[in-house]
Coordinates of C-alpha atoms and ligand atoms in Angstrom, one line a residue:
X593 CA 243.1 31.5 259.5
X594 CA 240.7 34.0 257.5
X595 CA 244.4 35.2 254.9
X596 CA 244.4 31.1 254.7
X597 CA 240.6 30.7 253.8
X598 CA 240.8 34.0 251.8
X599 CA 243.8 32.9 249.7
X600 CA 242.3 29.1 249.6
X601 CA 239.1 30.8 247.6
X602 CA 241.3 33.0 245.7
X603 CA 243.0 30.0 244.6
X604 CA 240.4 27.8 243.9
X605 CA 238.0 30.1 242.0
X606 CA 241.4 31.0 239.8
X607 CA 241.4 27.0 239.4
X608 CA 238.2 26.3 238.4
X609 CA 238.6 29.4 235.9
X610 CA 241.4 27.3 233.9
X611 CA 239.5 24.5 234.0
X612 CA 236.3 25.7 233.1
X613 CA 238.1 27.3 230.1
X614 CA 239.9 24.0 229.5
X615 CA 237.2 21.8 229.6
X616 CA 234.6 23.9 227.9
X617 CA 236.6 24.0 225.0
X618 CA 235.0 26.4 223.1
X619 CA 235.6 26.6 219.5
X620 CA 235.1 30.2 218.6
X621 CA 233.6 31.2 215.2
X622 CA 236.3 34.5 214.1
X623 CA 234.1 37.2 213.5
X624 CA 235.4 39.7 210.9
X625 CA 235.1 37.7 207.7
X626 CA 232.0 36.3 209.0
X627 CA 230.2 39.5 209.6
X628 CA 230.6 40.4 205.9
X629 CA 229.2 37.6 204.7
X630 CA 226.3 37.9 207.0
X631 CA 225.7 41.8 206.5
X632 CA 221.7 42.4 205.2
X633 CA 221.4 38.5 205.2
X634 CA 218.1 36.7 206.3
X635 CA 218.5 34.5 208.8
X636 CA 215.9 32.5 211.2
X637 CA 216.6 31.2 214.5
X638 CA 214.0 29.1 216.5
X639 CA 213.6 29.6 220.4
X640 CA 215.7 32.8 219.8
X641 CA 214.5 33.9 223.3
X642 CA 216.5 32.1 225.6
X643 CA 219.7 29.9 226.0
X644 CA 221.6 29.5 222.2
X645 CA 219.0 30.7 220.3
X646 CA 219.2 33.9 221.7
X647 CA 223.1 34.0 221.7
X648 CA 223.0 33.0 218.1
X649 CA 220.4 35.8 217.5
X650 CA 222.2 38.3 219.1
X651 CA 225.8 37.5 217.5
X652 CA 224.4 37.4 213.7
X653 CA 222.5 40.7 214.9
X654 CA 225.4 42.2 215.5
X655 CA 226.9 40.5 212.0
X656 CA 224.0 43.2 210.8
X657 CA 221.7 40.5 209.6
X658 CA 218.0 40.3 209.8
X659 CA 217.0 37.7 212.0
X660 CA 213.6 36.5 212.5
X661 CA 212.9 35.3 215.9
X662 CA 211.0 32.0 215.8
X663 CA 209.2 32.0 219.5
X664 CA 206.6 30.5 220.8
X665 CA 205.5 33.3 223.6
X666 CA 205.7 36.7 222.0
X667 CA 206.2 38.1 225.3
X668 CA 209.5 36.6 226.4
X669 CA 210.6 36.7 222.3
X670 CA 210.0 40.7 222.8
X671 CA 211.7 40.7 226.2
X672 CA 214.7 39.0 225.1
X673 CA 215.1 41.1 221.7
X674 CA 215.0 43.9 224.3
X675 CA 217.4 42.9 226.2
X676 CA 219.8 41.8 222.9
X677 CA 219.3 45.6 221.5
X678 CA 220.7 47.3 224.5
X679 CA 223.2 45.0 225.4
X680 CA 224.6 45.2 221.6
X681 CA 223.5 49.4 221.6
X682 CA 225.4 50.5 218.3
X683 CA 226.5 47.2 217.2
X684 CA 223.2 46.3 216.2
X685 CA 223.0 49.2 213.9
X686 CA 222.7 48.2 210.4
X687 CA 220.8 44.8 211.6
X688 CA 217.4 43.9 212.2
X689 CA 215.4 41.7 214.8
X690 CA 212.2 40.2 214.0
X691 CA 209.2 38.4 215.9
X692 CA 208.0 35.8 214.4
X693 CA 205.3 33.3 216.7
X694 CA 206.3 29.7 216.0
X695 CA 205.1 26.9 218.3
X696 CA 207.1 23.9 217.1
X697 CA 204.2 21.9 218.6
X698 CA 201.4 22.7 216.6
X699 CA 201.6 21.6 212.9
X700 CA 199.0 24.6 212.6
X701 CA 201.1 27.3 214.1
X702 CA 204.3 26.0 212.0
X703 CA 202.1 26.4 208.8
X704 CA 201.0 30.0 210.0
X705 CA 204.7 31.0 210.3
X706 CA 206.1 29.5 207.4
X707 CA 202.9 31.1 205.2
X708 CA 203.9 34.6 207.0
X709 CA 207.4 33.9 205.9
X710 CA 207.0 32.8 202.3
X711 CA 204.4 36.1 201.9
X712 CA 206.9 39.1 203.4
X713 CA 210.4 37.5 202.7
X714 CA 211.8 37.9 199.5
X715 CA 214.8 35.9 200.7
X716 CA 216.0 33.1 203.3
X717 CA 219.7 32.9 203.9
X718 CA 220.1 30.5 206.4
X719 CA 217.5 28.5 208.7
X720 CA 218.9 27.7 212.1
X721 CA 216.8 24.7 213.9
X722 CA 217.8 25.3 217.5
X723 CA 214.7 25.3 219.5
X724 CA 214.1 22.3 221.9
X725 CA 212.6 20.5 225.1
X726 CA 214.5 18.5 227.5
X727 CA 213.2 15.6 229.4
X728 CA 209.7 16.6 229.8
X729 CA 206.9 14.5 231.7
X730 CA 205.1 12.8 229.0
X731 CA 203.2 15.2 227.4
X732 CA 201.6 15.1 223.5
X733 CA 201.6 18.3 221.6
X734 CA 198.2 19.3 219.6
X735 CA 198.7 16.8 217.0
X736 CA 199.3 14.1 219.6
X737 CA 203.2 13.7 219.2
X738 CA 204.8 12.8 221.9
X739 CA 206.2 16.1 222.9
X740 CA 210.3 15.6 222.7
X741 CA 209.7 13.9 219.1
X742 CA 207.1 16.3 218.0
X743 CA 209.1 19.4 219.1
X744 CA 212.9 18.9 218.8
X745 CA 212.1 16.8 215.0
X746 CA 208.9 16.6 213.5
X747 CA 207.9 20.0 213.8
X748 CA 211.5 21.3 212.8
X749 CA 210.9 18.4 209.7
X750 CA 207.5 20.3 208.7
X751 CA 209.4 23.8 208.8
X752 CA 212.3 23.2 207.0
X753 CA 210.1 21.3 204.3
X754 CA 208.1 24.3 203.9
X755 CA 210.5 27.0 203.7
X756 CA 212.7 25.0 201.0
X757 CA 211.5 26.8 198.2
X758 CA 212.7 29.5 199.3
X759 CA 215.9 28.4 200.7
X760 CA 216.2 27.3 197.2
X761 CA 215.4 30.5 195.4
X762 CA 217.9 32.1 197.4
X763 CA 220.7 30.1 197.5
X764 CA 223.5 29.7 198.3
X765 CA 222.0 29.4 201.3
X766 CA 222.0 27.0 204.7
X767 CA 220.6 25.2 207.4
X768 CA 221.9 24.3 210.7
X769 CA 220.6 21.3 212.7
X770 CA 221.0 21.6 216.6
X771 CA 221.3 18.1 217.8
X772 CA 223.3 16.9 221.2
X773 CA 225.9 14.0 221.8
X774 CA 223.3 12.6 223.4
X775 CA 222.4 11.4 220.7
X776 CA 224.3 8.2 221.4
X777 CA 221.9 7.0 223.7
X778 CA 218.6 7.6 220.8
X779 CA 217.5 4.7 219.2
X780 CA 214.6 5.3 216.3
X781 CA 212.0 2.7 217.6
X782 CA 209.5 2.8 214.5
X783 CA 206.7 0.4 216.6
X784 CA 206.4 3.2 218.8
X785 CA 207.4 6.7 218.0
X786 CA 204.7 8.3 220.0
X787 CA 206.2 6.5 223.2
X788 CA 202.9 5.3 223.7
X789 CA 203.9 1.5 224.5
X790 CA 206.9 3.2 226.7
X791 CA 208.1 6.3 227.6
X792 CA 211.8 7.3 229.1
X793 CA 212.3 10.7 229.2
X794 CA 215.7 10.4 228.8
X795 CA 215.8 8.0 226.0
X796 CA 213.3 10.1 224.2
X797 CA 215.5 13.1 224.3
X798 CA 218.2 11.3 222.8
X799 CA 216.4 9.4 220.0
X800 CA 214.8 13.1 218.9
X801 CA 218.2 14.2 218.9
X802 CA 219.8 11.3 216.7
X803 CA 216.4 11.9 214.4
X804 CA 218.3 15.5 214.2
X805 CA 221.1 13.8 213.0
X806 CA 219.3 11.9 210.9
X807 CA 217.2 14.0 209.0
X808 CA 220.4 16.6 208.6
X809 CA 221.8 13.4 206.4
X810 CA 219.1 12.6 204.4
X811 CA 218.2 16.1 203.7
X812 CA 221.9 16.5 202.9
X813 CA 221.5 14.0 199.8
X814 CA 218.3 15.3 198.6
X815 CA 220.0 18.3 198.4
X816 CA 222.7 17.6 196.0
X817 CA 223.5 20.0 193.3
X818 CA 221.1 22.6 194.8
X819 CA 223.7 24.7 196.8
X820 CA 221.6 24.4 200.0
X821 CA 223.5 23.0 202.5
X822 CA 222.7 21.6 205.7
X823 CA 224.5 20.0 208.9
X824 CA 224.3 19.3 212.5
X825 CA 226.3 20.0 215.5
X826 CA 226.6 19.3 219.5
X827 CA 227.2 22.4 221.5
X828 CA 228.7 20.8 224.2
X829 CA 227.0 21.0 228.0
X830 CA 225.7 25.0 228.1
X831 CA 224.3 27.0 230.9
X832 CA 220.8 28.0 229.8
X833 CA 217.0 26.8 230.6
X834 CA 217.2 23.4 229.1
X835 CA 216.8 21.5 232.2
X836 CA 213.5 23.5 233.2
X837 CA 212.2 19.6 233.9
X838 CA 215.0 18.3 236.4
X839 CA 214.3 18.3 239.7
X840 CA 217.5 19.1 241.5
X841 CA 216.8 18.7 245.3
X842 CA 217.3 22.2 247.2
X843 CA 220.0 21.5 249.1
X844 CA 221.9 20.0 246.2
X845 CA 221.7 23.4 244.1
X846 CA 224.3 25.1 245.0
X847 CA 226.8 22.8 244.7
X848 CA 224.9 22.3 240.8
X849 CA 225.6 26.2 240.3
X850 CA 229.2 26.2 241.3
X851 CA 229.5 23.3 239.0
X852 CA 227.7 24.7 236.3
X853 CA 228.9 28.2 236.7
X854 CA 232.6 26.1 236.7
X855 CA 232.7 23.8 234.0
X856 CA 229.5 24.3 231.6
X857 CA 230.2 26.8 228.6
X858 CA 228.6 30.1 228.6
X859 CA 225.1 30.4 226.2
X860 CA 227.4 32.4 224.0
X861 CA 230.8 29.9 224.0
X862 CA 227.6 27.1 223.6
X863 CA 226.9 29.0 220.5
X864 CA 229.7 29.8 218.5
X865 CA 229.2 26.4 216.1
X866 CA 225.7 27.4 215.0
X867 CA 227.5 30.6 214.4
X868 CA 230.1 29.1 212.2
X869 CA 228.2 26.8 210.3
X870 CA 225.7 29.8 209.7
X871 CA 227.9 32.4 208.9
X872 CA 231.7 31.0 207.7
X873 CA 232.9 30.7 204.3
X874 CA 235.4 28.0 205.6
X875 CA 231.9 25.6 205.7
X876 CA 230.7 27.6 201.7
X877 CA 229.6 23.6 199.7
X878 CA 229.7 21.9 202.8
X879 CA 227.0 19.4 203.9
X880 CA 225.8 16.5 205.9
X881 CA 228.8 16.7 208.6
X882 CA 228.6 17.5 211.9
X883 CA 230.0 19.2 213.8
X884 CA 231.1 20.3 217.1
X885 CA 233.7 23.4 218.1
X886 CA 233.6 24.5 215.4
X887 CA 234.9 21.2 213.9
X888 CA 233.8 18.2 212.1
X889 CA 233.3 15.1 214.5
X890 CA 232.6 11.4 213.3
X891 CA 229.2 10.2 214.1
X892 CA 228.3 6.3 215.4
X893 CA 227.1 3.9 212.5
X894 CA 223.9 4.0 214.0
X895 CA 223.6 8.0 213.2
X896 CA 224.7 7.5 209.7
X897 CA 222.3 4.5 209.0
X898 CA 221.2 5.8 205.4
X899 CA 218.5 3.3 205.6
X900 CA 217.3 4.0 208.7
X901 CA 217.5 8.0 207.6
X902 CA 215.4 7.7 204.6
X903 CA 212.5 5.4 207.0
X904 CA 212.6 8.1 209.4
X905 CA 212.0 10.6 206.4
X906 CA 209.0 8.7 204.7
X907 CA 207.3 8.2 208.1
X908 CA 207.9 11.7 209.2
X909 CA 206.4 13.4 206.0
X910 CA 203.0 10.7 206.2
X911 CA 202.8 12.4 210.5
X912 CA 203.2 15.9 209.8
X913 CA 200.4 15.7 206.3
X914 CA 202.9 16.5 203.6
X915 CA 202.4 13.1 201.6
X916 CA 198.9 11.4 202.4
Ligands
LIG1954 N1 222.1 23.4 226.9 C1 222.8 22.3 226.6 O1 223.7 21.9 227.4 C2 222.5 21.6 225.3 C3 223.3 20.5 225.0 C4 223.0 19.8 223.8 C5 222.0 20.3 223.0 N2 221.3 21.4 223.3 C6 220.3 21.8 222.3 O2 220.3 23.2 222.2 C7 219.1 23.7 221.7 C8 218.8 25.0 222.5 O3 218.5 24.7 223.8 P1 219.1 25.6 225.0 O4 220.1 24.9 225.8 O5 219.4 27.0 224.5 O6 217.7 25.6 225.9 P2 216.7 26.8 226.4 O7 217.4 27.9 227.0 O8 215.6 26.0 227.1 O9 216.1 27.2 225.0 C9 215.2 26.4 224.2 C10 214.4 27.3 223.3 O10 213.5 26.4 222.6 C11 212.2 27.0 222.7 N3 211.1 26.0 222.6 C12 210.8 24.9 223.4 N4 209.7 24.4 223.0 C13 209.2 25.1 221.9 C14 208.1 25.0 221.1 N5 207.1 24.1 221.3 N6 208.0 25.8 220.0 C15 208.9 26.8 219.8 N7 210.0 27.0 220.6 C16 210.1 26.1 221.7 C17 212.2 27.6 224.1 O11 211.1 28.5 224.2 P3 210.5 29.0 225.6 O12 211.5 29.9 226.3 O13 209.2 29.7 225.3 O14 210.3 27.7 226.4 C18 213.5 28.3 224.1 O15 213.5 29.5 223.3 C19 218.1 22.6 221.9 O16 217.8 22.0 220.7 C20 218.8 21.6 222.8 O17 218.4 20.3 222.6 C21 221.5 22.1 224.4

């Protein structure tokens, strides 16, 4: 009874295994080339601290780049970079990790960062807009945003406007946009973008995430002819600390871990598209797509609404005080 139980587990774990590997798919970003491009490049990653952010730190660390941890808690941002260093020991020799405090929900503290930035870097390689918040309560940040729309694009618009001098100055260079295929879900309601008529936490995840998408393709064409690219990619479903604001009942979790633990991707599988786009020269002139493993996927008309992009642009430069 136990050999049958034993070789029942054996057998199932093996299972889930293949199927996790299956069904996770992950596209993997091949590293040699990669890493020479990268080598003594500048590269900033926000919410480098946990989840793909700090798999995508720790990979282009070891590509001996210097990345510059956008956080928004110094503490954890110095725990993780910690933890990266000795899990990488020698391989991150030649590369450097910088902390940088960013709080995507403060217009003032993303002004602070980018001024830091524009005063001590000489260059920007690539920007990588990967931090983001998941189905919060509603909450407003400082400048009274509702929180998903202010965090995951507003305050990622306000960034990347401020650092595109010097993206410019130093190109060719990139940006990569972290969306999610939840984007499908995301309408851009302009009579209430602050959610304060109604607010779904769901549906205001996904219409942040198709502003992601968005932005990427209007920032795309305003682009042209300046060898800055920019795109946009799912990762797919990834085990990290997105879903700090589910409630998953106690005794459903462990039946969530197994699942998790069986079919989501690792942080590291979740991140090998922003490490692609960042760091391949199969992507060198490439902009506006988006991707997912490491792949170009079509989007739904209503993510490639040029009209609808270019609103979404105009409003979004009046809220964050870069055109009166
Ligand atoms: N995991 C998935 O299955 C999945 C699927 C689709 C898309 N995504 C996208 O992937 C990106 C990374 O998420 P993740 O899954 O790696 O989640 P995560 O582990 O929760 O990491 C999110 C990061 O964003 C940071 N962040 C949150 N609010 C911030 C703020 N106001 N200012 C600065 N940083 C802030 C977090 O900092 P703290 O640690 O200080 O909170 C953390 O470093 C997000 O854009 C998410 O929408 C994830």
């Amino acid at each position: 009874m136990a050999a049958a139980a034993l070789l029942a587990a054996v057998l199932g774990g093996g299972l889930l295994l293949i199927a996790r590997r299956y069904l996770t798919g992950a596209g993997r970003a091949s590293r040699g080339a990669a890493a020479a491009l990268m080598r003594g490049k500048t590269v900033i990653v926000t919410g480098a601290n946990s989840g793909l952010g700090r798999a995508t730190a720790a990979e282009l660390l070891r590509m001996q780049a210097r990345v510059i941890m956008g956080c928004r808690d110094r503490g954890r941002a110095e725990q993780a970079a910690r933890e990266i260093r000795a899990e990488l020991g020698a391989q991150a020799e030649g590369g450097e990790l910088v902390i940088r405090e960013l709080d995507l929900a403060s217009l003032r503290s993303v002004r602070s960062f980018c001024q830091r930035v524009l005063q001590e870097e000489p260059r920007l390689d690539v920007l990588i807009n990967n931090a983001g918040i998941f189905q919060c309560p509603y909450m407003k940040t400082e400048d009274g945003f509702e929180m998903q729309f202010g965090v995951n694009h507003l305050g990622h618009f306000l960034l990347t406007n401020l650092l595109l001098g010097l993206l410019k100055s130093s190109a060719p260079s990139r940006i990569v946009v972290v969306s999610s295929r939840l984007y499908k879900y995301g309408e851009i309601n302009f009579e209430d973008l602050n959610s304060e008529i109604s607010y779904n936490k769901s549906f205001g995840y996904s219409r942040s995430k198709l502003a992601n998408i968005l932005f990427t393709r209007e920032l795309a064409r305003r682009l042209e002819g300046t060898e800055v690219t920019v795109n946009v990619l799912h990762p797919g479903i990834v085990r990290t600390n997105l879903g700090r604001y589910i409630n998953i009942p106690l005794l459903a979790k462990p039946l969530f871990n197994l699942v998790s633990w069986a079919f989501f991707k690792t942080p590291l599988e979740g991140a090998q598209t922003s490490i692609y786009l960042a760091s391949s020269a199969e992507v060198e002139g490439v902009s506006g797509k988006y991707f997912g493993d490491c792949k170009e996927e079509e989007l739904l008309p209503k993510a490639m609404d040029d009209l609808v992009a270019r609103k979404l642009w105009d409003i979004s430069e009046v809220m964050v005080g870069l055109l009166k």
